[in-house]
XYZ file of C-alpha atoms in Angstrom:
610
model
C 37.510 -5.344 -98.585
C 40.163 -7.397 -96.823
C 41.934 -7.463 -93.485
C 45.653 -7.170 -92.737
C 47.447 -7.796 -89.449
C 51.198 -7.814 -88.800
C 53.596 -7.972 -85.842
C 57.270 -7.717 -84.977
C 57.912 -8.928 -81.423
C 60.060 -11.137 -79.189
C 57.130 -13.353 -78.245
C 55.299 -15.771 -80.547
C 52.786 -13.766 -82.575
C 50.646 -16.358 -84.386
C 47.803 -16.137 -81.867
C 47.907 -12.331 -81.939
C 47.672 -12.357 -85.741
C 44.767 -14.797 -85.815
C 42.900 -12.869 -83.118
C 43.406 -9.700 -85.183
C 41.832 -11.443 -88.161
C 38.861 -12.465 -86.020
C 38.305 -8.811 -85.181
C 38.314 -7.980 -88.894
C 35.842 -10.671 -89.925
C 33.164 -7.984 -90.248
C 34.866 -6.726 -93.418
C 33.809 -9.792 -95.374
C 36.199 -12.444 -96.720
C 36.396 -15.867 -98.326
C 39.779 -17.156 -97.130
C 42.431 -16.437 -94.527
C 46.135 -16.998 -94.089
C 49.117 -16.352 -91.868
C 52.897 -16.452 -92.313
C 55.360 -16.370 -89.410
C 59.160 -16.408 -89.430
C 61.287 -17.243 -86.412
C 64.749 -16.010 -85.410
C 66.366 -18.868 -87.348
C 64.663 -17.741 -90.584
C 62.234 -20.671 -90.572
C 59.045 -19.611 -92.346
C 55.637 -21.176 -91.685
C 52.742 -20.274 -93.970
C 49.219 -21.590 -93.425
C 46.216 -20.706 -95.594
C 42.634 -21.877 -95.410
C 39.466 -21.391 -97.426
C 36.475 -20.297 -95.356
C 36.239 -18.852 -91.887
C 39.087 -17.631 -89.674
C 38.290 -20.497 -87.297
C 39.541 -22.926 -89.944
C 42.845 -21.069 -89.979
C 42.948 -20.859 -86.176
C 42.535 -24.626 -85.864
C 45.322 -25.232 -88.366
C 47.666 -22.786 -86.602
C 47.005 -24.473 -83.254
C 47.723 -27.919 -84.720
C 50.963 -26.736 -86.315
C 52.160 -25.005 -83.112
C 53.487 -22.079 -85.124
C 56.423 -20.278 -83.516
C 58.088 -16.980 -84.391
C 58.052 -13.316 -83.463
C 57.548 -11.744 -86.897
C 54.481 -12.392 -88.991
C 51.747 -11.163 -91.285
C 48.168 -12.348 -91.732
C 45.275 -11.631 -94.065
C 41.621 -12.231 -94.805
C 40.841 -12.147 -98.536
C 37.709 -11.143 -100.446
C 38.122 -12.416 -103.993
C 38.706 -9.862 -106.755
C 41.246 -11.616 -108.994
C 40.837 -15.369 -109.015
C 38.272 -17.576 -107.318
C 38.228 -18.185 -103.568
C 40.816 -20.938 -102.984
C 43.836 -21.747 -100.838
C 46.100 -21.096 -103.816
C 44.707 -17.587 -104.175
C 44.664 -16.884 -100.450
C 47.263 -14.574 -98.923
C 50.101 -14.464 -97.929
C 51.876 -14.968 -101.275
C 55.523 -15.972 -101.538
C 58.318 -15.327 -104.015
C 61.546 -16.951 -102.913
C 62.296 -15.491 -99.480
C 59.685 -12.711 -99.824
C 56.195 -12.988 -98.301
C 53.443 -10.464 -99.049
C 49.882 -9.580 -98.059
C 47.904 -6.922 -99.885
C 44.598 -5.059 -99.831
C 43.306 -3.320 -102.940
C 43.699 -3.839 -106.676
C 46.823 -3.521 -108.828
C 45.362 -2.220 -112.074
C 48.466 -2.854 -114.207
C 49.005 -6.387 -112.897
C 48.642 -7.977 -116.360
C 51.477 -5.952 -117.843
C 53.644 -6.557 -114.783
C 52.846 -10.260 -114.877
C 54.095 -10.553 -118.457
C 57.305 -8.706 -117.620
C 57.920 -10.925 -114.617
C 57.275 -14.093 -116.614
C 59.909 -12.940 -119.102
C 62.281 -12.648 -116.136
C 61.609 -16.283 -115.266
C 59.067 -15.942 -112.459
C 56.382 -18.620 -112.203
C 52.940 -17.631 -110.915
C 51.139 -20.016 -108.587
C 47.933 -17.982 -108.191
C 45.488 -15.937 -110.249
C 45.848 -12.914 -107.985
C 47.213 -9.468 -108.705
C 48.970 -9.627 -105.315
C 51.514 -12.204 -106.413
C 52.893 -9.581 -108.790
C 53.994 -7.530 -105.742
C 55.839 -10.485 -104.214
C 57.801 -11.178 -107.398
C 58.528 -7.498 -107.984
C 59.926 -7.031 -104.487
C 62.031 -10.187 -104.892
C 63.364 -8.840 -108.196
C 64.139 -5.380 -106.856
C 65.787 -6.766 -103.716
C 68.536 -8.192 -105.911
C 69.818 -4.644 -106.593
C 68.680 -2.876 -103.417
C 70.471 -2.133 -100.193
C 67.448 -3.067 -98.071
C 63.953 -4.521 -98.112
C 62.642 -0.991 -97.607
C 64.381 0.234 -100.752
C 63.078 -2.747 -102.714
C 59.501 -1.923 -101.683
C 59.988 1.751 -102.544
C 61.148 0.766 -106.035
C 58.230 -1.646 -106.355
C 55.671 0.940 -105.263
C 56.709 3.229 -108.108
C 55.737 0.519 -110.592
C 52.286 -0.194 -109.142
C 49.126 1.413 -110.464
C 45.944 1.156 -108.438
C 45.095 0.881 -104.762
C 47.156 -1.013 -102.276
C 48.010 -1.444 -98.654
C 50.776 -4.018 -98.721
C 53.091 -5.574 -96.133
C 56.314 -7.384 -97.028
C 58.448 -9.759 -94.974
C 61.862 -11.287 -95.814
C 62.539 -14.639 -94.158
C 66.274 -13.845 -94.148
C 65.683 -10.745 -92.021
C 63.036 -11.559 -89.394
C 63.777 -8.370 -87.468
C 61.504 -6.190 -89.583
C 58.562 -5.836 -91.971
C 57.983 -3.048 -94.482
C 54.656 -1.588 -95.535
C 53.347 0.709 -98.281
C 50.055 2.557 -98.435
C 48.305 3.963 -101.493
C 44.537 4.185 -101.439
C 44.077 1.418 -98.855
C 44.417 2.184 -95.125
C 47.245 1.006 -92.894
C 47.548 1.758 -89.173
C 50.619 1.057 -87.072
C 50.234 0.068 -83.417
C 52.942 0.776 -80.844
C 53.730 -1.603 -78.007
C 56.593 -1.974 -75.529
C 59.477 -3.693 -77.282
C 57.080 -4.757 -80.038
C 55.126 -3.075 -82.816
C 52.132 -4.015 -84.915
C 50.224 -3.010 -88.027
C 46.768 -3.582 -89.445
C 44.235 -2.297 -91.911
C 41.976 -1.304 -88.994
C 42.896 -0.421 -85.424
C 40.133 -2.742 -84.189
C 42.432 -5.666 -85.001
C 45.019 -4.451 -82.499
C 43.001 -3.203 -79.543
C 43.897 -6.304 -77.541
C 47.630 -5.465 -77.730
C 47.875 -1.653 -77.924
C 45.962 1.611 -77.879
C 48.658 3.823 -79.442
C 48.300 4.224 -83.199
C 49.782 5.991 -86.190
C 47.966 6.233 -89.533
C 50.076 6.174 -92.674
C 49.341 8.874 -95.227
C 48.834 8.410 -98.966
C 52.083 7.273 -100.580
C 53.867 6.470 -97.304
C 56.303 3.578 -97.014
C 57.381 2.455 -93.520
C 59.810 0.056 -91.885
C 58.722 -1.567 -88.637
C 61.008 -3.283 -86.152
C 60.467 -4.258 -82.522
C 61.750 -0.899 -81.295
C 61.353 1.544 -84.170
C 58.931 2.700 -86.821
C 60.421 4.780 -89.639
C 58.138 6.440 -92.180
C 59.017 7.862 -95.596
C 56.631 9.924 -97.718
C 55.937 9.550 -101.436
C 59.090 11.543 -102.292
C 61.274 9.250 -100.192
C 61.844 11.811 -97.451
C 61.733 10.660 -93.852
C 58.680 12.101 -92.074
C 57.030 12.056 -88.673
C 53.409 11.005 -88.353
C 51.277 11.729 -85.307
C 50.825 8.974 -82.736
C 47.406 9.103 -81.091
C 45.786 7.282 -78.182
C 42.676 5.401 -79.224
C 39.517 5.632 -77.120
C 37.795 2.842 -79.040
C 35.994 0.341 -76.817
C 37.828 -2.905 -76.116
C 34.597 -4.881 -76.272
C 33.399 -3.338 -79.524
C 34.128 -6.605 -81.263
C 32.038 -8.694 -78.841
C 28.361 -9.502 -79.310
C 27.712 -9.599 -75.583
C 24.244 -11.015 -74.917
C 23.031 -10.367 -78.449
C 22.631 -13.054 -81.059
C 24.296 -11.089 -83.831
C 26.336 -7.918 -84.215
C 23.522 -6.480 -86.326
C 21.042 -6.946 -83.488
C 23.518 -5.404 -81.035
C 24.075 -2.422 -83.315
C 20.344 -1.864 -83.816
C 20.012 -1.620 -80.042
C 23.042 0.669 -79.760
C 21.341 3.344 -81.844
C 19.929 5.468 -78.993
C 23.395 5.729 -77.437
C 25.025 6.276 -80.827
C 22.640 9.150 -81.555
C 23.408 10.742 -78.193
C 27.112 10.528 -79.008
C 26.546 12.074 -82.435
C 24.701 15.025 -80.942
C 26.982 15.534 -77.944
C 28.577 18.983 -77.955
C 26.777 19.972 -81.127
C 23.413 20.945 -79.701
C 22.392 23.273 -76.914
C 18.887 23.098 -75.503
C 17.512 25.024 -78.480
C 20.215 25.528 -81.125
C 22.867 23.849 -83.268
C 26.478 24.742 -82.467
C 27.764 25.428 -85.975
C 31.411 25.595 -84.913
C 31.170 22.031 -83.591
C 30.384 20.713 -87.061
C 33.903 21.311 -88.334
C 36.809 23.683 -88.696
C 35.719 26.843 -90.540
C 32.242 25.337 -90.934
C 30.450 28.614 -90.166
C 32.419 30.551 -92.770
C 32.003 27.884 -95.422
C 28.290 27.292 -94.810
C 27.526 30.991 -95.078
C 28.735 30.923 -98.706
C 27.133 27.687 -99.892
C 24.730 28.041 -102.838
C 24.487 24.365 -103.736
C 25.165 20.987 -102.098
C 26.398 17.909 -103.956
C 26.211 14.673 -101.970
C 28.219 11.660 -103.144
C 27.913 8.255 -101.491
C 27.331 4.524 -101.981
C 24.791 1.997 -100.706
C 23.236 2.839 -97.359
C 25.060 6.182 -97.250
C 23.504 7.058 -100.608
C 20.056 6.468 -99.089
C 20.967 8.819 -96.236
C 21.961 11.441 -98.777
C 18.699 10.995 -100.660
C 16.778 11.617 -97.438
C 18.844 14.704 -96.658
C 18.118 16.199 -100.074
C 14.556 16.862 -98.942
C 15.878 18.562 -95.801
C 18.412 20.746 -97.597
C 15.812 22.128 -99.972
C 12.809 22.267 -97.619
C 14.480 23.436 -94.400
C 17.609 25.292 -95.545
C 16.342 26.439 -98.941
C 19.564 25.345 -100.675
C 19.538 23.182 -103.810
C 20.933 19.685 -103.400
C 21.891 16.873 -105.753
C 22.705 13.326 -104.675
C 24.686 10.895 -106.776
C 26.098 7.405 -106.493
C 29.867 7.742 -106.235
C 30.629 5.082 -108.837
C 28.566 7.066 -111.367
C 29.698 10.530 -110.333
C 33.382 9.749 -110.785
C 32.937 8.563 -114.368
C 30.700 11.173 -115.923
C 31.271 14.699 -117.115
C 29.546 17.143 -114.799
C 29.195 20.860 -114.330
C 30.267 22.284 -110.988
C 27.794 24.862 -109.746
C 29.076 28.099 -108.223
C 29.863 27.963 -104.483
C 29.036 24.279 -104.325
C 29.796 22.214 -101.233
C 30.697 18.580 -101.823
C 29.577 16.216 -99.048
C 30.799 12.633 -98.966
C 29.087 10.083 -96.736
C 30.792 6.873 -95.615
C 30.773 4.641 -92.561
C 34.377 3.527 -93.021
C 35.846 6.604 -94.671
C 37.703 4.280 -97.033
C 34.993 3.534 -99.619
C 37.005 3.480 -102.840
C 34.442 5.055 -105.187
C 33.560 7.803 -102.710
C 37.220 8.582 -102.074
C 37.901 8.750 -105.816
C 34.914 11.082 -106.246
C 36.296 13.381 -103.552
C 39.676 13.543 -105.270
C 38.036 14.227 -108.623
C 35.826 16.960 -107.166
C 38.893 18.726 -105.783
C 40.026 19.188 -109.372
C 36.631 20.480 -110.495
C 36.381 23.697 -108.530
C 34.149 22.811 -105.598
C 34.196 25.515 -102.973
C 34.904 22.997 -100.207
C 34.690 19.281 -99.439
C 33.126 17.923 -96.280
C 32.759 14.345 -95.120
C 30.311 12.791 -92.685
C 32.072 9.695 -91.450
C 32.437 7.267 -88.558
C 36.198 6.585 -88.603
C 38.412 9.394 -87.367
C 41.686 8.404 -89.026
C 40.193 7.443 -92.380
C 41.189 8.744 -95.796
C 37.974 10.707 -96.365
C 38.449 12.503 -93.062
C 42.080 13.345 -93.739
C 41.516 14.497 -97.309
C 38.365 16.597 -96.798
C 38.398 20.267 -95.842
C 36.397 19.445 -92.753
C 34.782 16.399 -91.232
C 31.670 15.781 -89.169
C 32.305 12.594 -87.186
C 29.212 10.533 -86.432
C 30.768 8.809 -83.374
C 28.593 5.748 -83.893
C 31.250 3.407 -82.545
C 32.533 0.338 -84.330
C 29.952 -1.185 -86.669
C 30.743 -4.800 -87.472
C 27.571 -6.096 -89.138
C 27.910 -5.761 -92.907
C 24.343 -4.445 -93.138
C 24.679 -0.916 -91.780
C 22.259 0.199 -89.065
C 23.595 2.701 -86.546
C 25.877 4.238 -89.180
C 22.773 5.117 -91.203
C 20.757 6.693 -88.394
C 23.755 8.655 -87.095
C 24.477 9.901 -90.610
C 20.883 11.107 -90.835
C 21.085 12.917 -87.506
C 24.394 14.512 -88.537
C 22.876 15.607 -91.841
C 19.875 17.134 -90.088
C 22.168 19.112 -87.792
C 24.175 20.242 -90.815
C 21.030 21.321 -92.661
C 19.922 23.321 -89.634
C 23.323 24.971 -89.286
C 23.328 25.834 -92.982
C 19.878 27.387 -92.779
C 20.897 29.342 -89.705
C 24.126 30.659 -91.244
C 22.180 31.931 -94.243
C 19.257 33.305 -92.226
C 16.853 30.951 -93.973
C 15.276 29.458 -90.839
C 13.857 31.211 -87.815
C 14.986 30.686 -84.249
C 11.655 28.977 -83.552
C 12.204 26.542 -86.411
C 15.735 25.782 -85.241
C 14.447 25.183 -81.724
C 11.772 22.776 -83.020
C 14.366 20.746 -84.904
C 16.769 20.660 -81.964
C 14.036 19.585 -79.559
C 13.036 16.829 -81.974
C 16.634 15.622 -82.121
C 16.942 15.635 -78.336
C 13.781 13.512 -78.103
C 14.903 11.014 -80.729
C 17.054 8.606 -78.637
C 14.211 7.929 -76.198
C 11.749 7.573 -79.049
C 13.974 4.984 -80.731
C 14.142 3.100 -77.454
C 10.347 2.997 -77.622
C 10.479 1.807 -81.239
C 12.704 -1.074 -80.159
C 9.911 -2.220 -77.846
C 8.019 -3.303 -80.993
C 10.568 -6.100 -81.466
C 8.229 -8.975 -80.537
C 5.415 -7.692 -82.722
C 7.781 -7.314 -85.673
C 9.322 -10.738 -85.014
C 5.861 -12.289 -85.298
C 5.168 -10.294 -88.445
C 8.376 -11.589 -90.025
C 6.871 -15.113 -90.129
C 4.673 -13.951 -93.012
C 7.812 -13.431 -95.137
C 9.299 -16.895 -94.561
C 8.208 -18.328 -97.912
C 8.239 -15.111 -99.938
C 10.662 -14.402 -102.780
C 9.796 -10.761 -103.494
C 8.800 -7.718 -101.444
C 7.810 -4.180 -102.370
C 8.474 -1.161 -100.123
C 6.600 2.118 -100.567
C 7.083 5.617 -99.230
C 6.438 9.208 -100.281
C 8.581 12.315 -99.993
C 11.542 11.833 -97.670
C 10.155 8.409 -96.784
C 10.833 7.121 -100.277
C 14.591 6.840 -99.519
C 13.669 5.270 -96.166
C 11.770 2.653 -98.183
C 14.911 2.306 -100.339
C 16.987 1.628 -97.257
C 14.440 -0.874 -95.936
C 14.511 -2.663 -99.285
C 18.311 -2.746 -99.271
C 18.402 -4.225 -95.762
C 15.970 -7.000 -96.606
C 17.786 -8.077 -99.747
C 21.229 -7.827 -98.087
C 20.607 -10.171 -95.205
C 17.587 -12.332 -96.133
C 18.342 -12.671 -99.874
C 14.719 -11.855 -100.675
C 14.416 -9.797 -103.830
C 13.095 -6.418 -102.714
C 12.401 -3.144 -104.455
C 11.399 0.300 -103.261
C 9.166 2.741 -105.097
C 7.847 6.189 -104.533
C 4.218 5.263 -103.859
C 2.952 7.642 -106.535
C 4.827 5.586 -109.148
C 2.735 2.461 -108.597
C 0.447 3.133 -111.513
C 3.433 3.594 -113.815
C 4.486 -0.041 -113.724
C 4.856 -1.721 -110.317
C 1.125 -2.418 -110.008
C 1.686 -5.187 -112.550
C 3.621 -7.085 -109.874
C 0.925 -6.956 -107.198
C -0.616 -10.247 -106.122
C -1.169 -12.230 -102.929
C 2.423 -13.504 -103.009
C 4.003 -10.043 -103.061
C 4.081 -8.420 -99.601
C 3.882 -4.638 -99.804
C 5.442 -2.767 -96.867
C 4.397 0.866 -96.459
C 5.946 3.602 -94.333
C 3.041 5.847 -93.337
C 3.787 8.812 -91.055
C 1.182 11.475 -90.456
C 2.211 14.299 -92.791
C 0.963 16.356 -95.734
C 1.253 13.386 -98.100
C -0.744 10.957 -95.953
C -3.970 11.205 -97.966
C -2.042 10.696 -101.204
C -0.399 7.642 -99.653
C -3.754 6.226 -98.589
C -4.892 6.441 -102.211
C -1.813 4.481 -103.268
C -2.575 1.873 -100.616
C -6.073 1.469 -102.012
C -4.553 0.817 -105.436
C -2.698 -2.141 -103.934
C -5.739 -3.460 -102.056
C -7.897 -3.305 -105.178
C -5.480 -5.693 -106.875
C -5.379 -8.303 -104.118
C -2.119 -7.204 -102.555
C -1.213 -7.967 -98.945
C -0.176 -4.806 -97.083
C 1.979 -4.232 -94.001
C 1.643 -0.616 -92.955
C 3.904 0.988 -90.350
C 1.628 3.873 -89.494
C 1.615 6.908 -87.233
C -0.941 6.620 -84.423
C -2.611 9.745 -85.826
C -2.859 8.338 -89.369
C -6.230 6.643 -88.795
C -5.707 3.255 -90.457
C -7.915 0.236 -89.845
C -6.603 -3.299 -90.222
C -8.451 -6.034 -92.102
C -7.627 -9.343 -93.765
C -5.669 -7.585 -96.529
C -3.821 -5.059 -94.385
C -1.852 -5.441 -91.173
C -1.188 -2.252 -89.227
C 1.815 -1.679 -86.970
C 0.836 1.458 -85.064
C 3.779 3.686 -84.193
C 3.695 6.568 -81.685
C 3.530 10.035 -83.182
C 6.939 11.708 -83.531
C 8.101 15.010 -84.963
C 7.746 15.166 -88.719
C 11.356 16.274 -89.173
C 12.930 13.311 -87.341
C 10.313 10.741 -88.418
C 12.508 9.383 -91.266
C 15.185 8.434 -88.729
C 12.613 6.953 -86.364
C 10.841 4.810 -88.985
C 14.172 3.315 -90.067
C 14.377 1.270 -86.858
C 11.293 -0.954 -87.316
C 12.416 -1.557 -90.902
C 15.779 -2.790 -89.587
C 14.069 -5.106 -87.110
C 11.835 -6.517 -89.831
C 14.801 -7.350 -92.042
C 16.703 -8.849 -89.123
C 13.913 -11.215 -88.083
C 13.105 -12.252 -91.647
C 16.798 -13.154 -92.062
C 16.700 -15.185 -88.837
C 13.743 -17.142 -90.147
C 15.480 -17.689 -93.486
C 18.593 -18.935 -91.670
C 21.085 -16.689 -93.447
C 24.418 -15.392 -92.156
C 23.091 -12.123 -90.743
C 26.391 -10.423 -89.946
C 28.318 -11.610 -92.991
C 25.848 -11.972 -95.881
C 27.126 -13.780 -98.941
C 29.063 -11.887 -101.609
C 29.197 -8.673 -99.553
C 31.875 -6.885 -97.553
C 31.734 -4.190 -94.901
C 34.354 -1.762 -96.139
C 34.357 -1.604 -99.933
C 37.910 -0.403 -100.499
C 38.188 -1.548 -104.107
C 36.298 -0.326 -107.145
């Protein structure tokens, strides 16, 4: 939910820290802060409510100097957005930033108050600062003090600690919230996301669950949860330097919508031949595991949940394997029965979604045959803790409202479904070839769909004064309608709902009037005639319809129904294809409404707390 950046160097690091925070703005935040200590143990802390630019201006005015520092963007969980609640937090000579939630903070707070500590914020993070300060009194080093502190913390945390009396180092602990260390020449860095550090290094190490590390200019020393010194792999990042730049686009969301053809090509690269899916390319031991699967359980949140709901139709129709899909925050808190030879699939853009990660860990205790993740971030917790991972390779996605992550998840799921059906001899070679050819054609088809931008931009004007919108779809297009509804409400703040079109008569028809736009996804498939009947139900009640229809669907526009005619595409990839015009519609409605498209209110990109 929040962003962390840290540095230990000979040069002044304030600008590096602030630039790192800029690169993490996509995560969502309400305040930002930085603390820097110089070689004479002079500490400067600056915090600001609002955008990183406010902090940057204050840092420039103060001419902050020092080679060791930590910085943070906060998304409020404990205490309102304010400078007092913004990170970093201080206890005596100790300065702390923290991502996550300390679940036992109330008990710790009472204990610390009894010891004489005074709290200046409402945050759970301040507990860490006071605890480290307390433990340092009887510890040989800052590292030892943090190790003692970590044993007392319950919950999720990625925390970095700095002692003004020892500006040569920072220490960091990781439990449930990601931390990456970046290696430079005579200087080292850390962050909650490697994107923050791509302007200073491309060599990274990811801390594992329970790790505590000490970082100096020349060395990084890592200790595991037992206190033993360990070595962690250092990898070279191939992430794009300009991934955090909008280029010629108005918003990151617009840029990422247009990146989808390339993202899909990257997702499919090496996994498809001209006419087949390469099962081995899906993951280590994938062929062996898929041959034994009798049931699939998908667990995800938000947009990823909608992708899973779409894939359920594919698993059962194409592969002939039963599939359940559940919201991670519900799955982790209910009693459930694990079916024999069941494969758990988690879906996440970031790979750090707290509820999804907790569901994975719970499922491991419940006898699932194997756990697989479909994810966009190679070093993430879901990837490391799953039995095998299918990386979507979508590239960095900065807009909070997910676009290319969704379509690449869908393409990955379709390849997985095909591989599963093939491993179990449930689909023919001809069927596999049809699916693969449809996937190969998809990037060019989405490029064509993007050419409808001007038409959709004009259509968006009709939504300028609307407060509610209804989205309809049938079959696998019902979850596509769900995703379209989610996008509209996320970035335009228009209340939107999605319904399976056949459910209209069971309640939603009561909402239909001339002020309720009804958006329909209408491909040419076996349910088209049923969908047309549902459309007539809306027209009969004075509703205003916007139908995104296949060219072969034979719709005629009139004063009550506007038709956006889409080229015919393969039935199997049509759900992915029809997602794109829905994204464009939401984007242009948000532009008209004047909202913050990339950072919608109250939302964050990577939901790493419960």
